[in-house]
XYZ file of C-alpha atoms in Angstrom:
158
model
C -62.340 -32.205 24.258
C -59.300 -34.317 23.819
C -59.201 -34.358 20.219
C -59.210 -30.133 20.883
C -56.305 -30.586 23.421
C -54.294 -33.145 21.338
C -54.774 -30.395 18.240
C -53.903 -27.553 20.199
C -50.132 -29.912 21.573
C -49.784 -30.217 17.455
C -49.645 -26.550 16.844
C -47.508 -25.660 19.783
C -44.856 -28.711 17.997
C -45.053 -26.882 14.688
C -44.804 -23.989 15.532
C -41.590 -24.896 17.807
C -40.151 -26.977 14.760
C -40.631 -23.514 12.522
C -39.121 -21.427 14.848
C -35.949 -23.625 15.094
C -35.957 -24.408 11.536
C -35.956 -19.916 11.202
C -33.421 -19.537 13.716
C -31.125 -22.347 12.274
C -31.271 -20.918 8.834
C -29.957 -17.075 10.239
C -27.434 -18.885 12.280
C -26.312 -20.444 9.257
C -26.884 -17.025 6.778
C -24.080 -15.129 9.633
C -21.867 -18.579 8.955
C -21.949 -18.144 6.013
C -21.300 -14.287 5.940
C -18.411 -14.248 8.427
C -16.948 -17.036 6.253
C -16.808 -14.351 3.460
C -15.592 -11.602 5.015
C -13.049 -13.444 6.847
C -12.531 -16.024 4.288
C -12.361 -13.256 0.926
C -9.358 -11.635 1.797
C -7.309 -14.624 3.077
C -8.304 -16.693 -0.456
C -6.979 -13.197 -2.259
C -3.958 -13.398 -0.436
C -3.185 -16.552 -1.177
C -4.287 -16.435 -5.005
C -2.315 -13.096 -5.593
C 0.389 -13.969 -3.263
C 0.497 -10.792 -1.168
C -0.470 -10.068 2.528
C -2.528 -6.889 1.379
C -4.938 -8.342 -1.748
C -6.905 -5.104 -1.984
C -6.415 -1.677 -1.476
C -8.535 1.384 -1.032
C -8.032 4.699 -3.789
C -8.459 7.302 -1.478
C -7.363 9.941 -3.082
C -8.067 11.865 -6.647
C -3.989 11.415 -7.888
C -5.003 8.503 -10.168
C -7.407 10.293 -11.886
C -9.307 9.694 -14.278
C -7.943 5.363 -14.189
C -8.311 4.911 -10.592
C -11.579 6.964 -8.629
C -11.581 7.625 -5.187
C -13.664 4.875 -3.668
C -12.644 2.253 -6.125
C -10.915 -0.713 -4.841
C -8.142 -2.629 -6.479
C -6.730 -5.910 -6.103
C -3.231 -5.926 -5.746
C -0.657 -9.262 -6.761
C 2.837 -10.102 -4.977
C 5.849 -9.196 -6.582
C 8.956 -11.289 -6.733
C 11.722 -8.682 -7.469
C 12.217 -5.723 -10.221
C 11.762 -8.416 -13.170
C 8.067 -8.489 -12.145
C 8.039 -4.507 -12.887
C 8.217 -2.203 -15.845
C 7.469 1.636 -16.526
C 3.599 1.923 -16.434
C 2.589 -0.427 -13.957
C 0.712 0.437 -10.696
C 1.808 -0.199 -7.734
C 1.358 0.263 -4.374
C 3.877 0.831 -1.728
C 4.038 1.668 1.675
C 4.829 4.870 3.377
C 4.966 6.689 7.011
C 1.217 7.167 6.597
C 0.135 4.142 4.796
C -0.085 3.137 1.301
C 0.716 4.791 -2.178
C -0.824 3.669 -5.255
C 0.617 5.510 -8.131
C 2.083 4.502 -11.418
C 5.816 3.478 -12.524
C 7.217 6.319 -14.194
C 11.350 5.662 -13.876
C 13.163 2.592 -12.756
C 16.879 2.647 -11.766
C 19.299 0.472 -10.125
C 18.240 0.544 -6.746
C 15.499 2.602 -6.891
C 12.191 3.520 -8.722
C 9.857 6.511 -8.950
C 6.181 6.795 -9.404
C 3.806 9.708 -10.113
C 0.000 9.838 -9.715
C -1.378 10.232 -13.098
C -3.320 13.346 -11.936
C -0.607 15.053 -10.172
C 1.761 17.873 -11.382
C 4.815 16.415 -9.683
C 6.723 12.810 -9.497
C 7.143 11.538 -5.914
C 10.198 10.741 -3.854
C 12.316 7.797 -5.438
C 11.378 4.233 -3.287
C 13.768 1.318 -2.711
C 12.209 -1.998 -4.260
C 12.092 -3.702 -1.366
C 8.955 -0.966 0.138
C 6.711 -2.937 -2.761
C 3.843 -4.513 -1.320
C 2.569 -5.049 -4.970
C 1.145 -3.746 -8.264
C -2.177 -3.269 -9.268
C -4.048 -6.440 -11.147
C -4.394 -4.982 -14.615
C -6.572 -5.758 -17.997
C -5.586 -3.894 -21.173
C -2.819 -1.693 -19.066
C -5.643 -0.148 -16.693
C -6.065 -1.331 -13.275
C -8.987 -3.769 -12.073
C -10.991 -1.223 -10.156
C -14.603 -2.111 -8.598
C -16.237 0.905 -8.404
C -17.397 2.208 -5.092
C -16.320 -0.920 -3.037
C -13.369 0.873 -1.450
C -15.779 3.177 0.304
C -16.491 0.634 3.063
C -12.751 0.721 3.954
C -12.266 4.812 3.314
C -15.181 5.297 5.805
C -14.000 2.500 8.117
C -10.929 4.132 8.899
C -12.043 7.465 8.362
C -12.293 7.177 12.774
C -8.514 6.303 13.104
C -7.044 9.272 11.554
C-alpha cells in the first residue's frame, strides 16, 4: 500500500513539474513576441534613421509599383541632396501620410504625383519629409499584404 501511495505522490510531482515547465515555455513564447512587435519597429528606426520605419499603401495611386496593402520601409533623409526626381517618398499631410513619387524639385519646394493618378499634387516644403521609400532596382521594397494589419487597425479611428 505504501509503495501505491509513494507512486501515486510521484505522478502528482511530474505532472506539477510538466505543467510549470508548459506554462514557463508560453510565458516565454509572449516574451518573446512582445519583444518583436515592440522591439521591430524601434530596431527599424534606428537602422533607417527615421521615427516612422514603415508605412502602410492604402490607397491604389501607386499603382501598379506600390498595392494597397503592401507595406514599405521607409529611410531618414538628411536634406534635398538625399533626393532626386523618381524617388518615393512619403510625407506628411492634414490627414496623415502621402507616399507618392518625385516628379519636380525646385528651390524650396518639390512636387510628387502618384504613378496611377491623372494629376500632380500640391508642391511640399522639404522640411514635411518624413522619408523615401527603401528601393532595389528603382522600385520600392514592398511586402505584400503586410500593411493590411495596420489599414484594418486604424480602419476604427477614421
Amino acid at each position: 500500500m505504501d509503495i501505491q501511495i509513494a507512486e501515486g505522490v510521484l505522478k502528482m510531482e511530474e505532472n506539477k513539474k510538466k505543467k510549470i515547465k508548459k506554462l514557463i515555455g508560453w510565458v516565454l513564447y509572449i516574451a518573446v513576441l512582445v519583444g518583436l512587435v515592440v522591439g521591430t519597429p524601434r530596431a527599424l528606426s534606428y537602422f533607417l534613421d527615421t521615427p516612422y520605419p514603415m508605412a502602410a499603401i492604402t490607397s491604389g495611386s501607386m499603382w501598379p509599383v506600390l498595392k494597397q496593402g503592401d507595406m514599405v520601409l521607409i529611410k531618414g533623409i538628411k536634406g534635398k541632396e538625399d533626393l532626386k526626381i523618381g524617388d518615393v517618398i512619403v510625407y506628411k499631410n492634414p490627414i496623415g501620410f502621402t507616399i507618392h513619387r518625385i516628379t519636380e524639385m525646385k528651390e524650396d519646394t518639390l512636387t510628387t504625383k502618384g504613378d496611377a493618378n491623372n494629376v500632380s499634387d500640391s508642391p511640399i516644403r522639404y522640411d514635411e519629409i518624413i522619408g523615401k521609400a527603401v528601393s532595389t532596382d528603382h522600385n520600392p521594397l514592398r511586402i505584400p499584404y503586410l500593411g493590411m494589419i495596420s489599414i484594418l487597425l486604424n480602419k476604427n479611428k477614421l
